[in-house]
PDB file of C-alpha atoms in Angstrom:
ATOM      1  CA  MET E 634       0.000   0.000   0.000  1.00 30.00           C
ATOM      2  CA  LEU E 635       1.246   3.483  -0.827  1.00 37.00           C
ATOM      3  CA  PRO E 636       1.227   6.085   1.966  1.00 40.00           C
ATOM      4  CA  GLY E 637      -1.569   8.155   0.512  1.00 47.00           C
ATOM      5  CA  ARG E 638      -1.804   9.931  -2.825  1.00 49.00           C
ATOM      6  CA  CYS E 639       0.761  12.538  -3.727  1.00 52.00           C
ATOM      7  CA  CYS E 640      -1.085  15.675  -4.783  1.00 48.00           C
ATOM      8  CA  ARG E 641       0.605  18.317  -6.865  1.00 47.00           C
ATOM      9  CA  TRP E 642      -0.119  21.635  -8.552  1.00 44.00           C
ATOM     10  CA  TRP E 643       1.739  24.613  -9.873  1.00 43.00           C
ATOM     11  CA  CYS E 644       1.273  28.295 -10.667  1.00 41.00           C
ATOM     12  CA  ARG E 645       1.880  30.844 -13.435  1.00 47.00           C
ATOM     13  CA  PRO E 646       0.747  28.319 -16.087  1.00 42.00           C
ATOM     14  CA  SER E 647       1.057  30.604 -19.106  1.00 53.00           C
ATOM     15  CA  ARG E 648       3.872  28.762 -20.897  1.00 76.00           C
ATOM     16  CA  VAL E 649       1.974  26.002 -22.673  1.00 86.00           C
ATOM     17  CA  ASP E 650       5.045  24.198 -24.051  1.00 88.00           C
ATOM     18  CA  ASP E 651       6.616  24.083 -20.581  1.00 90.00           C
ATOM     19  CA  VAL E 652       3.434  22.692 -19.072  1.00 92.00           C
ATOM     20  CA  ARG E 653       3.313  20.039 -21.802  1.00 94.00           C
ATOM     21  CA  ARG E 654       6.859  18.953 -20.939  1.00 94.00           C
ATOM     22  CA  LEU E 655       5.860  18.697 -17.261  1.00 95.00           C
ATOM     23  CA  LEU E 656       2.788  16.614 -18.072  1.00 96.00           C
ATOM     24  CA  VAL E 657       4.831  14.319 -20.324  1.00 96.00           C
ATOM     25  CA  SER E 658       7.225  13.678 -17.421  1.00 96.00           C
ATOM     26  CA  LEU E 659       4.367  12.992 -14.992  1.00 96.00           C
ATOM     27  CA  ALA E 660       2.625  10.647 -17.422  1.00 96.00           C
ATOM     28  CA  ALA E 661       5.906   8.716 -17.712  1.00 96.00           C
ATOM     29  CA  GLN E 662       6.175   8.068 -13.961  1.00 96.00           C
ATOM     30  CA  THR E 663       6.535   4.426 -13.003  1.00 93.00           C
ATOM     31  CA  ASP E 664       4.192   5.077 -10.061  1.00 93.00           C
ATOM     32  CA  ARG E 665       1.145   7.166 -10.903  1.00 90.00           C
ATOM     33  CA  HIS E 666      -0.709   7.011  -7.580  1.00 91.00           C
ATOM     34  CA  PHE E 667      -1.160  10.768  -7.434  1.00 94.00           C
ATOM     35  CA  GLU E 668      -3.572  13.453  -8.487  1.00 94.00           C
ATOM     36  CA  ILE E 669      -2.756  16.799 -10.064  1.00 94.00           C
ATOM     37  CA  ILE E 670      -4.585  19.890  -8.859  1.00 94.00           C
ATOM     38  CA  PHE E 671      -3.938  22.494 -11.509  1.00 91.00           C
ATOM     39  CA  VAL E 672      -4.507  25.983 -10.100  1.00 91.00           C
ATOM     40  CA  ASP E 673      -4.855  28.208 -13.161  1.00 89.00           C
ATOM     41  CA  GLN E 674      -4.361  31.978 -12.855  1.00 87.00           C
ATOM     42  CA  ASN E 675      -4.697  32.729 -16.571  1.00 85.00           C
ATOM     43  CA  ARG E 676      -7.577  34.864 -17.733  1.00 84.00           C
ATOM     44  CA  ASP E 677      -8.389  32.579 -20.663  1.00 86.00           C
ATOM     45  CA  ASP E 678      -8.678  28.859 -21.474  1.00 87.00           C
ATOM     46  CA  ARG E 679      -5.358  28.470 -23.293  1.00 88.00           C
ATOM     47  CA  LEU E 680      -4.419  25.413 -21.236  1.00 88.00           C
ATOM     48  CA  LYS E 681      -7.718  23.557 -21.338  1.00 90.00           C
ATOM     49  CA  PRO E 682      -7.003  21.673 -24.612  1.00 92.00           C
ATOM     50  CA  LEU E 683      -3.668  20.498 -23.224  1.00 93.00           C
ATOM     51  CA  LEU E 684      -5.175  19.322 -19.939  1.00 93.00           C
ATOM     52  CA  ASP E 685      -7.973  17.561 -21.813  1.00 92.00           C
ATOM     53  CA  GLU E 686      -5.336  15.786 -23.912  1.00 94.00           C
ATOM     54  CA  TYR E 687      -3.851  14.205 -20.784  1.00 94.00           C
ATOM     55  CA  ALA E 688      -7.143  13.503 -18.985  1.00 91.00           C
ATOM     56  CA  ASP E 689      -7.039   9.802 -19.887  1.00 92.00           C
ATOM     57  CA  ARG E 690      -3.468   9.364 -18.618  1.00 93.00           C
ATOM     58  CA  LEU E 691      -3.420  11.484 -15.467  1.00 94.00           C
ATOM     59  CA  THR E 692      -5.898  12.377 -12.725  1.00 94.00           C
ATOM     60  CA  ILE E 693      -6.183  16.139 -13.250  1.00 93.00           C
ATOM     61  CA  ARG E 694      -8.432  18.609 -11.456  1.00 93.00           C
ATOM     62  CA  HIS E 695      -8.463  22.018 -13.101  1.00 92.00           C
ATOM     63  CA  HIS E 696      -9.270  24.934 -10.799  1.00 91.00           C
ATOM     64  CA  MET E 697      -9.224  28.572 -11.929  1.00 90.00           C
ATOM     65  CA  ILE E 698      -8.806  31.438  -9.467  1.00 90.00           C
ATOM     66  CA  LYS E 699      -8.727  35.223  -9.764  1.00 88.00           C
ATOM     67  CA  ALA E 700      -6.231  35.751  -6.958  1.00 86.00           C
ATOM     68  CA  THR E 701      -2.661  36.398  -8.058  1.00 87.00           C
ATOM     69  CA  GLY E 702       0.564  35.042  -6.649  1.00 90.00           C
ATOM     70  CA  ALA E 703       2.228  31.647  -6.532  1.00 92.00           C
ATOM     71  CA  THR E 704       1.702  31.142  -2.801  1.00 94.00           C
ATOM     72  CA  ARG E 705      -1.995  32.035  -2.987  1.00 94.00           C
ATOM     73  CA  ALA E 706      -2.428  29.491  -5.777  1.00 93.00           C
ATOM     74  CA  ARG E 707      -0.635  26.809  -3.783  1.00 94.00           C
ATOM     75  CA  ASN E 708      -2.748  27.460  -0.707  1.00 95.00           C
ATOM     76  CA  ALA E 709      -5.881  27.294  -2.851  1.00 94.00           C
ATOM     77  CA  GLY E 710      -4.729  23.940  -4.216  1.00 93.00           C
ATOM     78  CA  VAL E 711      -4.108  22.543  -0.744  1.00 95.00           C
ATOM     79  CA  ALA E 712      -7.692  23.348   0.206  1.00 93.00           C
ATOM     80  CA  LEU E 713      -8.819  20.968  -2.558  1.00 93.00           C
ATOM     81  CA  ALA E 714      -6.291  18.218  -1.897  1.00 91.00           C
ATOM     82  CA  ARG E 715      -7.463  14.725  -1.003  1.00 90.00           C
ATOM     83  CA  GLY E 716      -4.069  13.119  -0.480  1.00 91.00           C
ATOM     84  CA  ASP E 717      -1.810  12.650   2.505  1.00 95.00           C
ATOM     85  CA  TRP E 718       1.216  14.281   0.848  1.00 96.00           C
ATOM     86  CA  LEU E 719       1.692  17.472  -1.160  1.00 97.00           C
ATOM     87  CA  MET E 720       4.185  18.584  -3.787  1.00 96.00           C
ATOM     88  CA  PHE E 721       4.441  21.889  -5.677  1.00 95.00           C
ATOM     89  CA  PRO E 722       5.952  21.581  -9.188  1.00 93.00           C
ATOM     90  CA  ASP E 723       6.796  24.695 -11.191  1.00 90.00           C
ATOM     91  CA  ASP E 724       5.324  24.936 -14.667  1.00 88.00           C
ATOM     92  CA  ASP E 725       8.836  24.867 -16.168  1.00 89.00           C
ATOM     93  CA  ALA E 726      10.087  21.881 -14.137  1.00 93.00           C
ATOM     94  CA  TRP E 727      10.053  18.239 -15.196  1.00 95.00           C
ATOM     95  CA  TYR E 728      10.968  14.943 -13.546  1.00 96.00           C
ATOM     96  CA  PRO E 729      12.725  11.631 -14.276  1.00 95.00           C
ATOM     97  CA  PRO E 730      10.401   8.602 -14.597  1.00 95.00           C
ATOM     98  CA  GLY E 731      11.197   7.124 -11.170  1.00 93.00           C
ATOM     99  CA  MET E 732      10.752  10.308  -9.136  1.00 95.00           C
ATOM    100  CA  VAL E 733       7.363   9.521  -7.571  1.00 96.00           C
ATOM    101  CA  ALA E 734       8.360   5.962  -6.710  1.00 95.00           C
ATOM    102  CA  LYS E 735      11.542   7.309  -5.116  1.00 95.00           C
ATOM    103  CA  VAL E 736       9.532   9.756  -3.001  1.00 96.00           C
ATOM    104  CA  PHE E 737       7.263   7.011  -1.683  1.00 96.00           C
ATOM    105  CA  ASP E 738      10.293   4.814  -0.909  1.00 96.00           C
ATOM    106  CA  LEU E 739      11.819   7.735   0.979  1.00 96.00           C
ATOM    107  CA  ILE E 740       8.639   8.301   2.981  1.00 96.00           C
ATOM    108  CA  ARG E 741       8.574   4.625   3.983  1.00 96.00           C
ATOM    109  CA  SER E 742      12.266   4.385   4.861  1.00 96.00           C
ATOM    110  CA  VAL E 743      12.927   7.706   6.666  1.00 97.00           C
ATOM    111  CA  PRO E 744       9.957   9.001   8.703  1.00 96.00           C
ATOM    112  CA  ALA E 745       9.631  12.793   8.507  1.00 98.00           C
ATOM    113  CA  ASP E 746       7.048  15.538   8.044  1.00 98.00           C
ATOM    114  CA  PHE E 747       8.657  17.003   4.935  1.00 98.00           C
ATOM    115  CA  TYR E 748      11.330  16.108   2.393  1.00 98.00           C
ATOM    116  CA  SER E 749      13.430  18.097  -0.039  1.00 97.00           C
ATOM    117  CA  GLY E 750      15.541  17.077  -3.006  1.00 96.00           C
ATOM    118  CA  ARG E 751      18.247  18.296  -5.379  1.00 96.00           C
ATOM    119  CA  GLY E 752      17.699  20.261  -8.565  1.00 94.00           C
ATOM    120  CA  CYS E 753      19.936  19.063 -11.381  1.00 93.00           C
ATOM    121  CA  ASP E 754      20.416  19.196 -15.125  1.00 90.00           C
ATOM    122  CA  THR E 755      19.788  16.125 -17.263  1.00 87.00           C
ATOM    123  CA  GLY E 756      23.428  15.131 -16.739  1.00 87.00           C
ATOM    124  CA  GLY E 757      22.965  14.982 -12.961  1.00 87.00           C
ATOM    125  CA  ARG E 758      24.895  18.167 -12.092  1.00 91.00           C
ATOM    126  CA  SER E 759      23.345  20.391  -9.398  1.00 90.00           C
ATOM    127  CA  ILE E 760      21.763  23.685 -10.482  1.00 87.00           C
ATOM    128  CA  MET E 761      20.550  26.843  -8.730  1.00 86.00           C
ATOM    129  CA  VAL E 762      21.678  25.999  -5.174  1.00 87.00           C
ATOM    130  CA  PRO E 763      24.924  24.496  -3.734  1.00 90.00           C
ATOM    131  CA  PHE E 764      23.090  21.385  -2.575  1.00 94.00           C
ATOM    132  CA  PRO E 765      24.717  19.062  -0.024  1.00 95.00           C
ATOM    133  CA  GLU E 766      26.123  15.875  -1.527  1.00 94.00           C
ATOM    134  CA  ARG E 767      24.874  13.597   1.234  1.00 96.00           C
ATOM    135  CA  PRO E 768      21.446  12.992   2.827  1.00 97.00           C
ATOM    136  CA  LEU E 769      20.774  14.844   6.071  1.00 97.00           C
ATOM    137  CA  PHE E 770      18.083  15.852   8.497  1.00 98.00           C
ATOM    138  CA  ILE E 771      17.276  19.518   7.915  1.00 98.00           C
ATOM    139  CA  ASP E 772      17.802  22.157  10.585  1.00 97.00           C
ATOM    140  CA  GLU E 773      17.745  25.971  10.611  1.00 95.00           C
ATOM    141  CA  ASP E 774      21.294  26.120   9.262  1.00 94.00           C
ATOM    142  CA  THR E 775      20.996  23.578   6.433  1.00 95.00           C
ATOM    143  CA  LEU E 776      17.564  24.605   5.179  1.00 95.00           C
ATOM    144  CA  TRP E 777      19.126  27.424   3.100  1.00 95.00           C
ATOM    145  CA  THR E 778      20.905  24.927   0.827  1.00 94.00           C
ATOM    146  CA  THR E 779      18.118  22.333   0.776  1.00 96.00           C
ATOM    147  CA  ALA E 780      15.052  24.531   0.160  1.00 94.00           C
ATOM    148  CA  ILE E 781      13.555  24.296  -3.309  1.00 93.00           C
ATOM    149  CA  GLU E 782       9.826  24.617  -4.035  1.00 93.00           C
ATOM    150  CA  TRP E 783       9.526  22.179  -6.942  1.00 95.00           C
ATOM    151  CA  LEU E 784      11.362  19.391  -5.083  1.00 96.00           C
ATOM    152  CA  PHE E 785       9.577  19.675  -1.771  1.00 97.00           C
ATOM    153  CA  VAL E 786       7.100  17.172  -0.328  1.00 97.00           C
ATOM    154  CA  ILE E 787       5.190  17.767   2.904  1.00 97.00           C
ATOM    155  CA  ARG E 788       2.556  15.878   4.839  1.00 97.00           C
ATOM    156  CA  THR E 789      -0.828  17.551   4.300  1.00 97.00           C
ATOM    157  CA  ALA E 790      -1.555  17.631   8.022  1.00 97.00           C
ATOM    158  CA  ALA E 791       1.846  19.231   8.720  1.00 97.00           C
ATOM    159  CA  PHE E 792       1.262  21.894   6.065  1.00 97.00           C
ATOM    160  CA  ASN E 793      -2.136  22.789   7.483  1.00 97.00           C
ATOM    161  CA  ALA E 794      -0.836  22.805  11.057  1.00 97.00           C
ATOM    162  CA  ILE E 795       1.557  25.685  10.303  1.00 97.00           C
ATOM    163  CA  GLY E 796      -0.947  27.674   8.236  1.00 96.00           C
ATOM    164  CA  GLY E 797       0.439  27.029   4.753  1.00 96.00           C
ATOM    165  CA  PHE E 798       2.452  29.449   2.647  1.00 97.00           C
ATOM    166  CA  ASP E 799       2.733  33.096   3.644  1.00 96.00           C
ATOM    167  CA  PRO E 800       0.683  34.875   0.911  1.00 94.00           C
ATOM    168  CA  ASP E 801       2.880  37.985   1.147  1.00 93.00           C
ATOM    169  CA  LEU E 802       5.854  36.029  -0.174  1.00 94.00           C
ATOM    170  CA  GLY E 803       6.621  34.734  -3.648  1.00 92.00           C
ATOM    171  CA  VAL E 804       6.247  35.547  -7.321  1.00 90.00           C
ATOM    172  CA  GLY E 805       3.157  37.598  -8.161  1.00 89.00           C
ATOM    173  CA  ALA E 806       2.274  38.377  -4.541  1.00 89.00           C
ATOM    174  CA  GLY E 807       2.168  42.121  -5.220  1.00 89.00           C
ATOM    175  CA  THR E 808       4.751  42.836  -2.527  1.00 91.00           C
ATOM    176  CA  PRO E 809       8.509  43.573  -2.562  1.00 91.00           C
ATOM    177  CA  TYR E 810       9.098  39.992  -1.354  1.00 93.00           C
ATOM    178  CA  GLY E 811       9.374  37.910  -4.517  1.00 91.00           C
ATOM    179  CA  ALA E 812      10.957  34.714  -3.168  1.00 93.00           C
ATOM    180  CA  TYR E 813      11.995  32.687  -0.095  1.00 95.00           C
ATOM    181  CA  GLU E 814       8.496  31.403   0.590  1.00 96.00           C
ATOM    182  CA  ILE E 815       9.773  27.830   0.865  1.00 96.00           C
ATOM    183  CA  CYS E 816      12.465  28.880   3.370  1.00 97.00           C
ATOM    184  CA  ASP E 817       9.782  30.564   5.456  1.00 97.00           C
ATOM    185  CA  LEU E 818       7.570  27.468   5.329  1.00 97.00           C
ATOM    186  CA  MET E 819      10.421  25.133   6.278  1.00 97.00           C
ATOM    187  CA  LEU E 820      11.549  27.435   9.078  1.00 97.00           C
ATOM    188  CA  ARG E 821       8.061  27.555  10.578  1.00 97.00           C
ATOM    189  CA  SER E 822       7.773  23.787  10.191  1.00 98.00           C
ATOM    190  CA  LEU E 823      11.028  23.182  12.076  1.00 97.00           C
ATOM    191  CA  ARG E 824      10.018  25.600  14.825  1.00 96.00           C
ATOM    192  CA  ALA E 825       6.762  23.666  15.195  1.00 97.00           C
ATOM    193  CA  ASP E 826       8.889  20.580  15.977  1.00 97.00           C
ATOM    194  CA  GLN E 827       8.247  19.036  12.585  1.00 98.00           C
ATOM    195  CA  ARG E 828      11.004  16.930  11.046  1.00 98.00           C
ATOM    196  CA  GLY E 829      12.580  17.497   7.647  1.00 98.00           C
ATOM    197  CA  TYR E 830      14.889  15.302   5.561  1.00 98.00           C
ATOM    198  CA  TYR E 831      16.991  16.042   2.481  1.00 98.00           C
ATOM    199  CA  ASP E 832      18.011  13.379  -0.042  1.00 97.00           C
ATOM    200  CA  PRO E 833      20.174  14.334  -3.068  1.00 96.00           C
ATOM    201  CA  ASN E 834      18.843  11.286  -4.932  1.00 95.00           C
ATOM    202  CA  PHE E 835      15.345  12.799  -4.937  1.00 96.00           C
ATOM    203  CA  ASN E 836      15.813  15.052  -7.922  1.00 93.00           C
ATOM    204  CA  GLY E 837      14.214  16.773 -10.876  1.00 95.00           C
ATOM    205  CA  HIS E 838      15.001  19.217 -13.653  1.00 93.00           C
ATOM    206  CA  HIS E 839      14.276  22.884 -14.279  1.00 90.00           C
ATOM    207  CA  ASP E 840      15.092  25.469 -16.918  1.00 83.00           C
ATOM    208  CA  PHE E 841      18.371  27.081 -15.905  1.00 76.00           C
ATOM    209  CA  SER E 842      21.355  28.709 -17.584  1.00 69.00           C
ATOM    210  CA  ALA E 843      24.367  30.094 -15.735  1.00 69.00           C
ATOM    211  CA  GLU E 844      24.782  32.668 -18.498  1.00 65.00           C
ATOM    212  CA  ASP E 845      21.361  34.092 -17.697  1.00 69.00           C
ATOM    213  CA  LEU E 846      22.618  35.194 -14.282  1.00 72.00           C
ATOM    214  CA  GLU E 847      24.364  38.149 -15.908  1.00 76.00           C
ATOM    215  CA  THR E 848      21.501  39.461 -18.043  1.00 84.00           C
ATOM    216  CA  ASP E 849      19.882  42.772 -17.129  1.00 82.00           C
ATOM    217  CA  ALA E 850      16.482  41.085 -16.690  1.00 82.00           C
ATOM    218  CA  SER E 851      17.879  38.470 -14.321  1.00 83.00           C
ATOM    219  CA  ILE E 852      19.700  41.076 -12.258  1.00 85.00           C
ATOM    220  CA  GLU E 853      16.562  43.187 -11.896  1.00 86.00           C
ATOM    221  CA  LYS E 854      14.644  40.132 -10.693  1.00 86.00           C
ATOM    222  CA  MET E 855      17.115  39.829  -7.835  1.00 88.00           C
ATOM    223  CA  LEU E 856      15.783  43.029  -6.298  1.00 89.00           C
ATOM    224  CA  LYS E 857      12.428  41.413  -5.511  1.00 89.00           C
ATOM    225  CA  TYR E 858      13.765  37.921  -4.954  1.00 91.00           C
ATOM    226  CA  SER E 859      16.250  39.069  -2.321  1.00 93.00           C
ATOM    227  CA  GLY E 860      13.539  41.305  -0.867  1.00 94.00           C
ATOM    228  CA  GLY E 861      12.020  38.056   0.357  1.00 94.00           C
ATOM    229  CA  LEU E 862      15.175  37.339   2.312  1.00 95.00           C
ATOM    230  CA  GLY E 863      15.030  40.771   3.935  1.00 94.00           C
ATOM    231  CA  TYR E 864      11.415  40.045   4.857  1.00 94.00           C
ATOM    232  CA  LEU E 865      12.424  36.768   6.519  1.00 95.00           C
ATOM    233  CA  ILE E 866      15.299  38.355   8.425  1.00 94.00           C
ATOM    234  CA  ARG E 867      12.941  40.819  10.057  1.00 93.00           C
ATOM    235  CA  LYS E 868       9.901  38.561  10.313  1.00 93.00           C
ATOM    236  CA  HIS E 869      11.816  35.891  12.200  1.00 93.00           C
ATOM    237  CA  ARG E 870      13.967  38.367  14.145  1.00 92.00           C
ATOM    238  CA  PHE E 871      17.336  37.015  13.014  1.00 93.00           C
ATOM    239  CA  GLY E 872      20.297  38.354  14.971  1.00 92.00           C
ATOM    240  CA  PHE E 873      23.468  39.915  13.577  1.00 92.00           C
ATOM    241  CA  PHE E 874      25.445  36.695  13.126  1.00 92.00           C
ATOM    242  CA  LYS E 875      22.561  34.837  11.461  1.00 91.00           C
ATOM    243  CA  THR E 876      21.901  37.775   9.144  1.00 92.00           C
ATOM    244  CA  PHE E 877      25.581  38.076   8.248  1.00 92.00           C
ATOM    245  CA  SER E 878      25.771  34.366   7.396  1.00 92.00           C
ATOM    246  CA  LEU E 879      22.923  34.862   4.911  1.00 92.00           C
ATOM    247  CA  ILE E 880      24.329  37.936   3.156  1.00 92.00           C
ATOM    248  CA  LYS E 881      28.080  37.236   3.261  1.00 92.00           C
ATOM    249  CA  ARG E 882      28.134  35.735  -0.244  1.00 91.00           C
ATOM    250  CA  PRO E 883      26.697  38.780  -2.050  1.00 90.00           C
ATOM    251  CA  LEU E 884      28.817  41.009   0.179  1.00 92.00           C
ATOM    252  CA  ALA E 885      31.967  39.193  -0.904  1.00 94.00           C
ATOM    253  CA  GLY E 886      30.751  38.887  -4.493  1.00 90.00           C
ATOM    254  CA  SER E 887      30.161  42.609  -4.878  1.00 92.00           C
ATOM    255  CA  VAL E 888      33.863  43.169  -4.160  1.00 93.00           C
ATOM    256  CA  ILE E 889      35.483  40.121  -5.758  1.00 94.00           C
ATOM    257  CA  PHE E 890      33.541  40.303  -9.005  1.00 90.00           C
ATOM    258  CA  PHE E 891      34.261  44.018  -9.334  1.00 90.00           C
ATOM    259  CA  VAL E 892      37.999  43.584  -8.721  1.00 93.00           C
ATOM    260  CA  THR E 893      38.185  40.727 -11.247  1.00 93.00           C
ATOM    261  CA  GLY E 894      36.309  42.709 -13.892  1.00 92.00           C
ATOM    262  CA  ARG E 895      33.071  40.701 -13.824  1.00 90.00           C
ATOM    263  CA  PHE E 896      30.987  43.828 -13.559  1.00 90.00           C
ATOM    264  CA  GLN E 897      27.587  42.286 -14.275  1.00 90.00           C
ATOM    265  CA  ARG E 898      28.074  39.728 -11.523  1.00 89.00           C
ATOM    266  CA  ALA E 899      29.209  42.497  -9.178  1.00 91.00           C
ATOM    267  CA  ARG E 900      26.083  44.438 -10.081  1.00 92.00           C
ATOM    268  CA  ARG E 901      23.983  41.332  -9.382  1.00 91.00           C
ATOM    269  CA  SER E 902      25.526  41.013  -5.913  1.00 92.00           C
ATOM    270  CA  ARG E 903      24.900  44.687  -5.156  1.00 93.00           C
ATOM    271  CA  THR E 904      21.295  44.335  -6.337  1.00 93.00           C
ATOM    272  CA  MET E 905      20.795  41.382  -4.006  1.00 92.00           C
ATOM    273  CA  LEU E 906      22.070  43.409  -1.057  1.00 94.00           C
ATOM    274  CA  ARG E 907      19.832  46.316  -2.010  1.00 93.00           C
ATOM    275  CA  GLY E 908      16.873  43.938  -2.205  1.00 92.00           C
ATOM    276  CA  VAL E 909      17.570  42.519   1.253  1.00 93.00           C
ATOM    277  CA  TRP E 910      17.671  46.035   2.681  1.00 92.00           C
ATOM    278  CA  THR E 911      14.486  47.034   0.837  1.00 92.00           C
ATOM    279  CA  GLY E 912      12.640  43.913   2.039  1.00 90.00           C
ATOM    280  CA  TRP E 913      13.806  44.390   5.610  1.00 92.00           C
ATOM    281  CA  ARG E 914      12.689  48.037   5.699  1.00 89.00           C
ATOM    282  CA  ALA E 915       9.276  47.271   4.178  1.00 86.00           C
ATOM    283  CA  SER E 916       8.454  44.389   6.515  1.00 81.00           C
ATOM    284  CA  ARG E 917       7.608  44.115  10.170  1.00 71.00           C
ATOM    285  CA  PRO E 918       8.684  41.519  12.753  1.00 65.00           C
ATOM    286  CA  SER E 919       6.009  38.985  13.633  1.00 61.00           C
ATOM    287  CA  PRO E 920       5.270  38.459  17.352  1.00 55.00           C
ATOM    288  CA  ASP E 921       4.535  34.766  16.754  1.00 51.00           C
ATOM    289  CA  ARG E 922       7.084  34.377  13.936  1.00 44.00           C
ATOM    290  CA  ARG E 923       4.411  32.941  11.631  1.00 44.00           C
TER     291      ARG E 923
END
């Protein structure tokens, strides 16, 4: 018997080709004991033909909402979920055929309330985050290199117990805090005495190019993305040493990249620092750290 059905949904579903690639990867899973709750924030039916195409291969529930923001869509999907476990794929992520089976094996072998995995390219090399090479139980220090939304599985009851995602965080939230919603969720989960586990063999793929880090558009995104970190620093009342540990890389990068002539990367680091400051100033500490 499988430990419940793994429910999954994603947000910002405007890129039809990306969504098709995701559905292809889910239809190819060796274990398909899961349902897909598709929370659609488009203002038209552009995705309906695609979802209808896969209706005979996957259990899909299509739910349209007017609210904007990735975290609001995820919370709306959780309210409809019937399974014991939740996962939150991005529309431009996709997964190897054995991913779901691997998740259920992990749940059976290592009891925990949530699990995270490693983002990698199709050659198996890590992307986006300097992920640990070995499995580990997650704590408040290691969550920063193990937090990734589209490779995160949490028990439905555990998610509901901590109140779900903070709707002020994440892409499309309409705030200066455009990221770090998964770090906030994991932090609140750990502080509620829930247990988290990271396994680098639980992995998936996502669009990513190291060259894109130096484009003007990518650098401008960092202002809002790092604003989410500033929000967390103030919301959870991090002290000086904790804050410094989280911003030391862009601090060092702003100097090193400038001295070595990598001016776009130096600009990216400075933008990240500016975003942290902007997010910190705009936010308020939470008495209950929720």
